[in-house]
Coordinates of C-alpha atoms and ligand atoms in Angstrom, one line a residue:
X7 CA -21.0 -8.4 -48.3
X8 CA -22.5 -7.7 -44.8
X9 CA -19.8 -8.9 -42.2
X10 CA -21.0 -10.0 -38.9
X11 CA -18.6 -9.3 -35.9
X12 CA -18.6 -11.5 -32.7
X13 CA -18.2 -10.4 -29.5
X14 CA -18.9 -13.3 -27.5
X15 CA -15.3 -13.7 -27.2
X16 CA -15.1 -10.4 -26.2
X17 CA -17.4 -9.2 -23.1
X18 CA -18.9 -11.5 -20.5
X19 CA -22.1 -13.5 -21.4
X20 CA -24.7 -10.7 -19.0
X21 CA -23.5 -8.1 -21.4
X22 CA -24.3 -9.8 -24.2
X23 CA -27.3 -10.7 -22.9
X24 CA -27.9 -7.0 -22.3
X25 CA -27.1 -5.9 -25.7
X26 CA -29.3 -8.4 -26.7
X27 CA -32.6 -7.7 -25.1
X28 CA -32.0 -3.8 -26.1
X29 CA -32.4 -4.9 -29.3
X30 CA -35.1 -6.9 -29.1
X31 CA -37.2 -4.0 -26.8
X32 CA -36.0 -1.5 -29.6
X33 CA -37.8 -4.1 -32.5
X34 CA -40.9 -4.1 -30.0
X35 CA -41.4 -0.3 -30.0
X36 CA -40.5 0.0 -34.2
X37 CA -37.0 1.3 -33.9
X38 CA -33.7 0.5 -34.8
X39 CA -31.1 0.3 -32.0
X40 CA -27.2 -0.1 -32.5
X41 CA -23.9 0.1 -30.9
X42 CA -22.4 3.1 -32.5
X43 CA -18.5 4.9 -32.3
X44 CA -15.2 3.9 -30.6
X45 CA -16.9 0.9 -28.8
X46 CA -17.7 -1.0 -32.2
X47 CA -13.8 -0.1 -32.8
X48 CA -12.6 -1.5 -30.0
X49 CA -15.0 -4.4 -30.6
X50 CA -13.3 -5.3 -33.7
X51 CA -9.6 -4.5 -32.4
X52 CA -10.6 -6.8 -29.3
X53 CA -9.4 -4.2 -26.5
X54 CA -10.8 -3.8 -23.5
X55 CA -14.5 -2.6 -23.1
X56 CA -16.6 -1.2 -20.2
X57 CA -19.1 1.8 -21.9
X58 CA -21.3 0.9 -24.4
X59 CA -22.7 3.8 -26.6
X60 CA -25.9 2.6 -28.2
X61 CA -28.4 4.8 -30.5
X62 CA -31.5 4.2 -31.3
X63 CA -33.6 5.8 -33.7
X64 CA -36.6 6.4 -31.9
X65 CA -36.4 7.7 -27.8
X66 CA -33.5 6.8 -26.0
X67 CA -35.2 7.4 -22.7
X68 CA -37.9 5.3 -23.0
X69 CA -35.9 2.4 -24.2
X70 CA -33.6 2.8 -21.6
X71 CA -36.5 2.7 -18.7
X72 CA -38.0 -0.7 -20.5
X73 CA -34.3 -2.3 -20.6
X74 CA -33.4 -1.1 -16.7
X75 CA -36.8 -3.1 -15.9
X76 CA -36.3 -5.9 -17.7
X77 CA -32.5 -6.6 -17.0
X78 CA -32.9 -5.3 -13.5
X79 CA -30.4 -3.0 -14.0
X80 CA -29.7 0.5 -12.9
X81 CA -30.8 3.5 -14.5
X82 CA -29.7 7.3 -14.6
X83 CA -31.8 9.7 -16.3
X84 CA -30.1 13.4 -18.4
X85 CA -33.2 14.7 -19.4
X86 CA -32.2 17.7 -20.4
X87 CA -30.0 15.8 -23.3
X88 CA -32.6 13.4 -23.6
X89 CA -30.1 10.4 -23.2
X90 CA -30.1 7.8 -20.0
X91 CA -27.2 5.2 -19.0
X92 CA -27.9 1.5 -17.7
X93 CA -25.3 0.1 -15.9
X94 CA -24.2 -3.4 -14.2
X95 CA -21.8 -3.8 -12.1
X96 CA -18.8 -1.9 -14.1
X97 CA -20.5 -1.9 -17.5
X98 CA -22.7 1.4 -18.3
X99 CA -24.6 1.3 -21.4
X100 CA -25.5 5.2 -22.5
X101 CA -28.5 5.3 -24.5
X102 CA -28.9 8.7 -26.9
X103 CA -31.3 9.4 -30.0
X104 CA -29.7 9.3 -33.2
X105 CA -28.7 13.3 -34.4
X106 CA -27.6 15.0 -36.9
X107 CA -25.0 18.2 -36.2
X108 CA -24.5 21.4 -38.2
X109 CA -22.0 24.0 -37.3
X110 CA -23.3 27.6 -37.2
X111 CA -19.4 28.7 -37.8
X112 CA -16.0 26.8 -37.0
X113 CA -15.6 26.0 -33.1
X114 CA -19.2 26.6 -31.9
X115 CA -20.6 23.5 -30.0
X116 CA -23.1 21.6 -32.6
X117 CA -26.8 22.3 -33.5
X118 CA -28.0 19.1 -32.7
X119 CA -31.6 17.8 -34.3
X120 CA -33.0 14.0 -34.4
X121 CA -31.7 12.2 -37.0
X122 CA -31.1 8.8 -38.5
X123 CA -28.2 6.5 -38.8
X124 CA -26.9 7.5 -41.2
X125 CA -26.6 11.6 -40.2
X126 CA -25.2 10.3 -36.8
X127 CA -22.5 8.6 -38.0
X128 CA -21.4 11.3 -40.5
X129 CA -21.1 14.0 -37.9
X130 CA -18.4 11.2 -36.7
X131 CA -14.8 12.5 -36.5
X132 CA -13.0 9.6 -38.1
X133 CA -14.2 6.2 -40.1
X134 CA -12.7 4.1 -37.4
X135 CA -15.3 5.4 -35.1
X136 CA -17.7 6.3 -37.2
X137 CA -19.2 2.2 -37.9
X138 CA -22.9 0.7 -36.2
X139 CA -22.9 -2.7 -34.8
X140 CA -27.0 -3.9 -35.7
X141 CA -28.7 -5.1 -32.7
X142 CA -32.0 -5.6 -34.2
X143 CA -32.8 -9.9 -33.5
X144 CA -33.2 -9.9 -37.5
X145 CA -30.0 -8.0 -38.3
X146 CA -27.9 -8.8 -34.9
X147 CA -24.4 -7.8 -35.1
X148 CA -24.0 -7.2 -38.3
X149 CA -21.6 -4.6 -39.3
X150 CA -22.9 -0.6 -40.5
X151 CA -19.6 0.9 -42.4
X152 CA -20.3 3.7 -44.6
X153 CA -16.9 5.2 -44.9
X154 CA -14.7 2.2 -45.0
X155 CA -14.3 2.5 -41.1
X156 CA -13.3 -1.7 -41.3
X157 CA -10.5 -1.1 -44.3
X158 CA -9.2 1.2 -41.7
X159 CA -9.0 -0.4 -39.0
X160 CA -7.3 -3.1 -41.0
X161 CA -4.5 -1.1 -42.3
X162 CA -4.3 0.9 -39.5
X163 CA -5.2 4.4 -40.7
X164 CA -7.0 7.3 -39.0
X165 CA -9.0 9.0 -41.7
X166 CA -11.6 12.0 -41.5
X167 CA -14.8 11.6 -43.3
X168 CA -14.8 14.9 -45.1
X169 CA -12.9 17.5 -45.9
X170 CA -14.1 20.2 -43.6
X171 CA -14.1 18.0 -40.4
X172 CA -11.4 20.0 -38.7
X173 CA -12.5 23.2 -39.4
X174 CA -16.1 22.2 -38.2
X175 CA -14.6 21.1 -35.1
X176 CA -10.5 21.7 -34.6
X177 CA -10.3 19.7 -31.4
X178 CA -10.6 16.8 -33.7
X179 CA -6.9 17.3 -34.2
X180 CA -6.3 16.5 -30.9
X181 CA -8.1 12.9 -31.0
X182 CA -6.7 12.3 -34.2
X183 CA -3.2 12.8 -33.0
X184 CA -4.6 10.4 -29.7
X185 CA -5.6 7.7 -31.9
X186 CA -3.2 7.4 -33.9
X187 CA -0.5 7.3 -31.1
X188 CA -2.8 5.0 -29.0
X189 CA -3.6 2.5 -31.6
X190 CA 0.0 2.8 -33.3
X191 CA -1.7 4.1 -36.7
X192 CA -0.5 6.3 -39.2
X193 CA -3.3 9.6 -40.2
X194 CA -3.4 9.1 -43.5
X195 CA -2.1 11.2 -46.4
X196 CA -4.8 13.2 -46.9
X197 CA -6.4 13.9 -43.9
X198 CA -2.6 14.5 -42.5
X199 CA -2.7 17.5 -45.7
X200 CA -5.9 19.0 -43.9
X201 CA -4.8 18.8 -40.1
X202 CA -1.8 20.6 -41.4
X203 CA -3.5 22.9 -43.1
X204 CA -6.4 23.4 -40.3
X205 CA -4.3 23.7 -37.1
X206 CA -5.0 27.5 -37.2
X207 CA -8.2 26.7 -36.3
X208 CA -7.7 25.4 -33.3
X209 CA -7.6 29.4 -31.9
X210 CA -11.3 28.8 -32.9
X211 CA -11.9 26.5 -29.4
X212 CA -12.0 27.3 -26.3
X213 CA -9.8 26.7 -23.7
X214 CA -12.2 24.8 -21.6
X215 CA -12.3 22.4 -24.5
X216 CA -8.5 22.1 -25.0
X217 CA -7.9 21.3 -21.4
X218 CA -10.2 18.3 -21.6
X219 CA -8.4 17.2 -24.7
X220 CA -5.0 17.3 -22.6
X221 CA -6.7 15.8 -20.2
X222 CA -7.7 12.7 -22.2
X223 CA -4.0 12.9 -23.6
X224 CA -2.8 12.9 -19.5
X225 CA -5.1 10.0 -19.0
X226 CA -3.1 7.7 -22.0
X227 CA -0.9 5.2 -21.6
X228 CA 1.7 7.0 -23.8
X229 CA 0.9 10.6 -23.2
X230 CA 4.6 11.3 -24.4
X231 CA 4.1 10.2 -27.7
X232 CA 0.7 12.2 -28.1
X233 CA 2.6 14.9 -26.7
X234 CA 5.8 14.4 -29.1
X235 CA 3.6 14.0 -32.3
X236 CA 1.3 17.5 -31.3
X237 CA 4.9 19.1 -31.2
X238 CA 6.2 18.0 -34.3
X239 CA 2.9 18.9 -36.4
X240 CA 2.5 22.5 -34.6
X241 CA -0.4 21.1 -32.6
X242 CA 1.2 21.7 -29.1
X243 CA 2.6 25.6 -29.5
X244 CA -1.0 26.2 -30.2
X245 CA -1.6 25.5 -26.0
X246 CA 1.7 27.6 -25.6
X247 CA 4.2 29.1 -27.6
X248 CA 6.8 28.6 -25.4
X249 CA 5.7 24.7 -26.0
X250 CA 7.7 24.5 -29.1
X251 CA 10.6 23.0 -27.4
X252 CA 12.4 20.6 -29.5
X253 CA 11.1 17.5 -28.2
X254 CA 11.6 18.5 -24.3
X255 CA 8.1 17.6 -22.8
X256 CA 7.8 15.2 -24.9
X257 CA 11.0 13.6 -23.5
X258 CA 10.0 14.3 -19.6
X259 CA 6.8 13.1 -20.0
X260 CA 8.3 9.6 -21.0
X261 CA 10.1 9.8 -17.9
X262 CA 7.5 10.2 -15.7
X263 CA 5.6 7.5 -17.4
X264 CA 7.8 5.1 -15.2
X265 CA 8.1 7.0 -11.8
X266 CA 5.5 4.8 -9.3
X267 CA 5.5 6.8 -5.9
X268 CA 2.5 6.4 -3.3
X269 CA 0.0 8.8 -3.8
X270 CA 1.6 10.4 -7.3
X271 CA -1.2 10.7 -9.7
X272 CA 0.9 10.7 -13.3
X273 CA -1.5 13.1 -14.9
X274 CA -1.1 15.5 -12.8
X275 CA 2.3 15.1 -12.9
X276 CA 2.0 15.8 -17.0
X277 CA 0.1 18.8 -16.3
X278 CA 3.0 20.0 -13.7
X279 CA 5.5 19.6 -16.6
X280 CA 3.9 22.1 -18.8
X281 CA 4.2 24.4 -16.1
X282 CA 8.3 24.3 -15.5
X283 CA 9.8 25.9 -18.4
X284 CA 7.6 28.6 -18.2
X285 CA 8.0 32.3 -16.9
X286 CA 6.1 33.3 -14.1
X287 CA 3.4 35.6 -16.6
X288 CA 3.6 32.6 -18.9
X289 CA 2.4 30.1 -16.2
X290 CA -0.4 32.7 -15.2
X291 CA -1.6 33.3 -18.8
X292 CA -2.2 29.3 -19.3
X293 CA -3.7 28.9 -16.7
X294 CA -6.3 31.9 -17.3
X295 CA -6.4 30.1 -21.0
X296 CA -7.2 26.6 -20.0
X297 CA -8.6 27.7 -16.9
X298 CA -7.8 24.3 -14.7
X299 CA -9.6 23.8 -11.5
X300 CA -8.4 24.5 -8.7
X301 CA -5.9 22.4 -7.6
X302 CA -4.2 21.7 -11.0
X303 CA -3.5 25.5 -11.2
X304 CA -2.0 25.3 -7.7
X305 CA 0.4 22.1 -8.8
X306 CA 1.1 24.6 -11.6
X307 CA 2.4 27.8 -9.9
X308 CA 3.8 25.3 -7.1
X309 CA 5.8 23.9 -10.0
X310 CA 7.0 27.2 -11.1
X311 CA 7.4 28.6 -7.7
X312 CA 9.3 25.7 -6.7
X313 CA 11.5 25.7 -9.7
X314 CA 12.6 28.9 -8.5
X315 CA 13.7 28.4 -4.8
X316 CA 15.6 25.0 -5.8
X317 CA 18.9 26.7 -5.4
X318 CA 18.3 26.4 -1.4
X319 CA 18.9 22.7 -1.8
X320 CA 21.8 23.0 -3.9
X321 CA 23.8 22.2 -1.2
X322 CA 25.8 18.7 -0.2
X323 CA 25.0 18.8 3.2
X324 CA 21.9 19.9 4.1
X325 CA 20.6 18.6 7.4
X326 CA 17.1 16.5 6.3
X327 CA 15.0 19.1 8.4
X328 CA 15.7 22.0 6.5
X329 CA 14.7 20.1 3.0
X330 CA 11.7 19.1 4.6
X331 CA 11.1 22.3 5.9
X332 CA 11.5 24.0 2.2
X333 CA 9.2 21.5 0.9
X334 CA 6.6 20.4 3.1
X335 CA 4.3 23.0 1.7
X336 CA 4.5 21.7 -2.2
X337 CA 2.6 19.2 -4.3
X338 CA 3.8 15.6 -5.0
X339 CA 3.7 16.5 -8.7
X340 CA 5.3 19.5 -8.4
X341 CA 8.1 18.4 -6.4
X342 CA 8.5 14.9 -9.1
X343 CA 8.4 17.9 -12.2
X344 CA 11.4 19.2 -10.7
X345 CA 12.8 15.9 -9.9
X346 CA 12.3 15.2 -13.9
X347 CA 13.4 18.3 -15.3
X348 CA 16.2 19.7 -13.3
X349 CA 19.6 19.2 -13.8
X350 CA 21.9 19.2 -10.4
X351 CA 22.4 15.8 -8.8
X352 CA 22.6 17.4 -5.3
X353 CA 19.6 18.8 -5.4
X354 CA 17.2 15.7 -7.4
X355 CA 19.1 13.4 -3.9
X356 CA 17.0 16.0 -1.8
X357 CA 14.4 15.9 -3.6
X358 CA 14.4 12.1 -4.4
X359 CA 14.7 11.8 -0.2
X360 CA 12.1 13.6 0.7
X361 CA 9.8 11.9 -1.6
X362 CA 10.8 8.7 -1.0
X363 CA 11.7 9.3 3.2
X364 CA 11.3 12.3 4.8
X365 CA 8.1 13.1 4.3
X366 CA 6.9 10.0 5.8
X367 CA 8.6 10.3 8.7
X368 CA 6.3 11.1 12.0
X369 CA 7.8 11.2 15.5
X370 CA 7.1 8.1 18.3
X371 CA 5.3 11.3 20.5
X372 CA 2.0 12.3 19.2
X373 CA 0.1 15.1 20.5
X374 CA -1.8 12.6 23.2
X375 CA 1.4 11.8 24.3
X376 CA 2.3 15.4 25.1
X377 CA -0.5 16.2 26.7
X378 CA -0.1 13.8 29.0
X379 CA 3.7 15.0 29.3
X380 CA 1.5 18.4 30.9
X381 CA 1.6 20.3 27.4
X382 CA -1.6 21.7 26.4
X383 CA -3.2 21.9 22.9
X384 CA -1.6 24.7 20.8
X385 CA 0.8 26.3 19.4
X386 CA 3.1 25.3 21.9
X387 CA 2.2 21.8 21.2
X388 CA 2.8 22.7 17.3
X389 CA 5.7 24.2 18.0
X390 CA 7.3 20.8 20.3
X391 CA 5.7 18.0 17.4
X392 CA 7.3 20.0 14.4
X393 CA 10.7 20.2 16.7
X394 CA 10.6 16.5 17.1
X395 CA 9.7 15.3 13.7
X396 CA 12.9 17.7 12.8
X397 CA 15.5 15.9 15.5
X398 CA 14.2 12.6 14.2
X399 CA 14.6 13.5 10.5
X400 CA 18.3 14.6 11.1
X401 CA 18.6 11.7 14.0
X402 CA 19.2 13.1 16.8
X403 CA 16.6 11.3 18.4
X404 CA 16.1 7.6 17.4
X405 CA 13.9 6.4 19.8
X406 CA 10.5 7.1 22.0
X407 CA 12.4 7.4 25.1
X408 CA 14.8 9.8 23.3
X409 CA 12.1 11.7 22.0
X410 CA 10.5 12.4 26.2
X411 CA 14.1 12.8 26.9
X412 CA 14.3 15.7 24.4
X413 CA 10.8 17.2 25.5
X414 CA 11.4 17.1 29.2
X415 CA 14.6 19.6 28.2
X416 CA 12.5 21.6 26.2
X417 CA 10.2 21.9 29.4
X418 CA 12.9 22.7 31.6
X419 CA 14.2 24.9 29.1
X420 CA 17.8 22.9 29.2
X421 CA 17.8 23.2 25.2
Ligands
ATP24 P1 -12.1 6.6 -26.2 O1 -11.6 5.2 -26.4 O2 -11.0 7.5 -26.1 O3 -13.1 6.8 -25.1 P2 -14.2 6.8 -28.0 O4 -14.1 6.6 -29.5 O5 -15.1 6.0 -27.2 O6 -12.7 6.9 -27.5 P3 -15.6 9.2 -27.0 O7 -14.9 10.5 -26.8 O8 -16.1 8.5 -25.9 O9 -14.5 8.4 -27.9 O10 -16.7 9.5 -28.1 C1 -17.5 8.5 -28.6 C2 -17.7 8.6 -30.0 O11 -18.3 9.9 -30.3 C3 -16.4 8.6 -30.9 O12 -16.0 7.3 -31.2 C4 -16.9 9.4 -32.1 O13 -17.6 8.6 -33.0 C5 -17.8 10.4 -31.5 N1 -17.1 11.7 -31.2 C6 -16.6 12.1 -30.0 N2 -16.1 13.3 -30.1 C7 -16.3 13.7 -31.3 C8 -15.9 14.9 -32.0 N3 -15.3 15.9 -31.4 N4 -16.3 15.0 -33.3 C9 -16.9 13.9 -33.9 N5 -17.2 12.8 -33.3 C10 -16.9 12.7 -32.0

């Protein structure tokens, strides 16, 4: 029985609209055109939507050109992969030829050719993303589902479509693991038996690839689960050994989930976490492995480094100035990774201060306001602004007047 889904419900009436005339150009130039992959999944499920990932079998590029025209929407060209995106407003619509994949040996990128439907949807990772939605005006929305990609869905499983998906491409693990934290499924039995049993290969893929993997799993809304479930099926220790840590970033990770702070960006804050429990050679090694850009792998040795002069602040007393001074020159997400993971109350109140306090605080006096006191530009200057921001951190000054009070002593030389 062919089962027709509805989206109506679903996405706003323009998109619809869209979808529609694609299919309709497509039927003009002889070609089939569908919505293919995690958006007919999400579809079904009813979660939220913005890209649309349509195939056609026939050029992608042209039909995108004709659709752009006639919706008056924009268009961006990738010649060189011979695919093109419409988009409205928020909504992007990536058009690509139906392909087929082979794998000259485990962990090399695909061979791609033109295909059909039906080799497109079998180089799929899993039958929950591996349906078409028709769009053809005689076929519209009914449902493509080869491999049982609907009785999934239904009972909630993730499920590969053959036995040697993993070891044609290992960071599959990783999205299955995703998925099934994400959507709260199980992996079923047997494809559980081959991620088991393929995990090895994952030493077949690059680090460039795993990193984006973590990064999708930094960029979900339970990254600690992802994380916990990749720990306890031997997934994670293949990033790290020293990852093998009895639930540990798993449980810090769930922390951070809830820590909102202005300007903390939580996935980098994830990516700090690997870093803490580290050595110093181990840090450098994943980072030559997963080979971050540039400022992750600072946040990472900041993390470490950090980590390592904490015992400064392990003191009661400490005057506000000098914990600014010791971290002023770290990350957010480094400082919050220590916050997480250490373990001395003294010194998560320092950091939790300076987070929350110091480093927002800014003297009355500016450098204007200095110069018109007769101090010129310099280091002088630098020298005066970082004294006053340090007086009014440990409040010895409290107001403007107290602060030109204070400089005209350091001009006279009284202090
Ligand atoms: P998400 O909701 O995380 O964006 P998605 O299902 O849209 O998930 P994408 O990574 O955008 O995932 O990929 C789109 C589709 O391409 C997937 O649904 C899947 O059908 C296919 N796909 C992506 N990566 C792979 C892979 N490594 N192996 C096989 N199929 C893949």
């Amino acid at each position: 029985m062919t089962e027709t889904v509805n989206i109506e419900t679903k996405i706003p009436p323009k998109v619809v609209n869209i979808l529609q005339i694609a299919g309709e150009l497509a039927a003009k130039q002889g070609h089939n055109l569908y919505l293919v992959g995690g958006v007919v999944r999400d579809l079904i499920l009813g979660t939220n939507i913005s890209d649309f990932d349509l195939m056609v079998e026939g050029d992608a590029v042209q039909l995108a050109k004709r659709l752009a025209e006639v919706t008056q929407t924009e268009l961006t060209i990738h010649a060189r992969f011979k695919t093109a995106r419409v988009t409205w407003t928020k909504w992007s619509f990536d058009l690509a030829t139906a392909r087929s994949e082979t794998y000259d040996h485990p962990g090399a990128l695909p061979r791609v050719q033109p295909g059909s439907l039906e080799n497109d949807l079998f180089r799929r990772d899993f039958t929950i993303n591996a349906m078409a939605l028709e769009l053809n005006p005689q076929r519209y929305l009914q449902l493509v589902d080869q491999y049982g990609g609907r009785e999934d869905l239904e009972k909630g499983l993730v499920r590969v479509l053959h036995e040697k998906s993993f070891t044609d491409d290992a960071t599959r693990i990783w999205r299955g693991i995703r998925y099934e934290q994400r959507l709260n499924f199980q992996i079923e039995k047997e494809t559980l038996k081959l991620l088991q049993r393929d995990v090895p290969m994952l030493d077949t893929i690059s680090g460039d690839r795993i990193r984006h993997e973590l990064e999708l799993v930094c960029n979900e809304e339970c990254p600690h689960k992802i994380i916990g479930r990749a720990e306890e099926l031997g997934v994670l220790a293949k990033v790290h050994p020293a990852f093998k840590d009895g639930g540990w970033l798993a449980d810090k990770i769930g922390r951070a989930r809830n820590l909102t702070l202005p300007n903390l960006k939580l996935p980098a804050l994830y990516m700090s976490l690997l870093a803490y429990r580290l050595t110093g050679q181990e840090c450098e090694d994943l980072i030559s492995y997963l080979r971050p850009n540039r400022s992750t792998a600072r946040v990472l040795r900041e993390t470490h480094s950090l980590a390592g002069a904490l015992g400064n602040l392990d003191k009661r007393n400490l005057p506000p100035s000098q914990v600014y001074k010791l971290l002023q020159g770290y990350s957010l997400p480094a400082i919050m990774a220590n916050y997480l993971a250490g373990d001395s109350y003294v010194v998560n109140r320092h950091l939790y201060a300076f987070v929350t306090r110091y480093r927002f605080v800014k003297p009355s006096l500016t450098g204007n306001s200095l110069k018109k006191m007769g101090i010129e530009p310099g280091p002088e200057m630098k020298e005066m602004l970082e004294r006053l921001k340090a007086a009014k951190l440990d409040r010895k000054v409290t107001s403007r007047k107290e602060e030109e009070e204070l400089v005209r002593q350091w001009m006279e030389g009284t202090t």
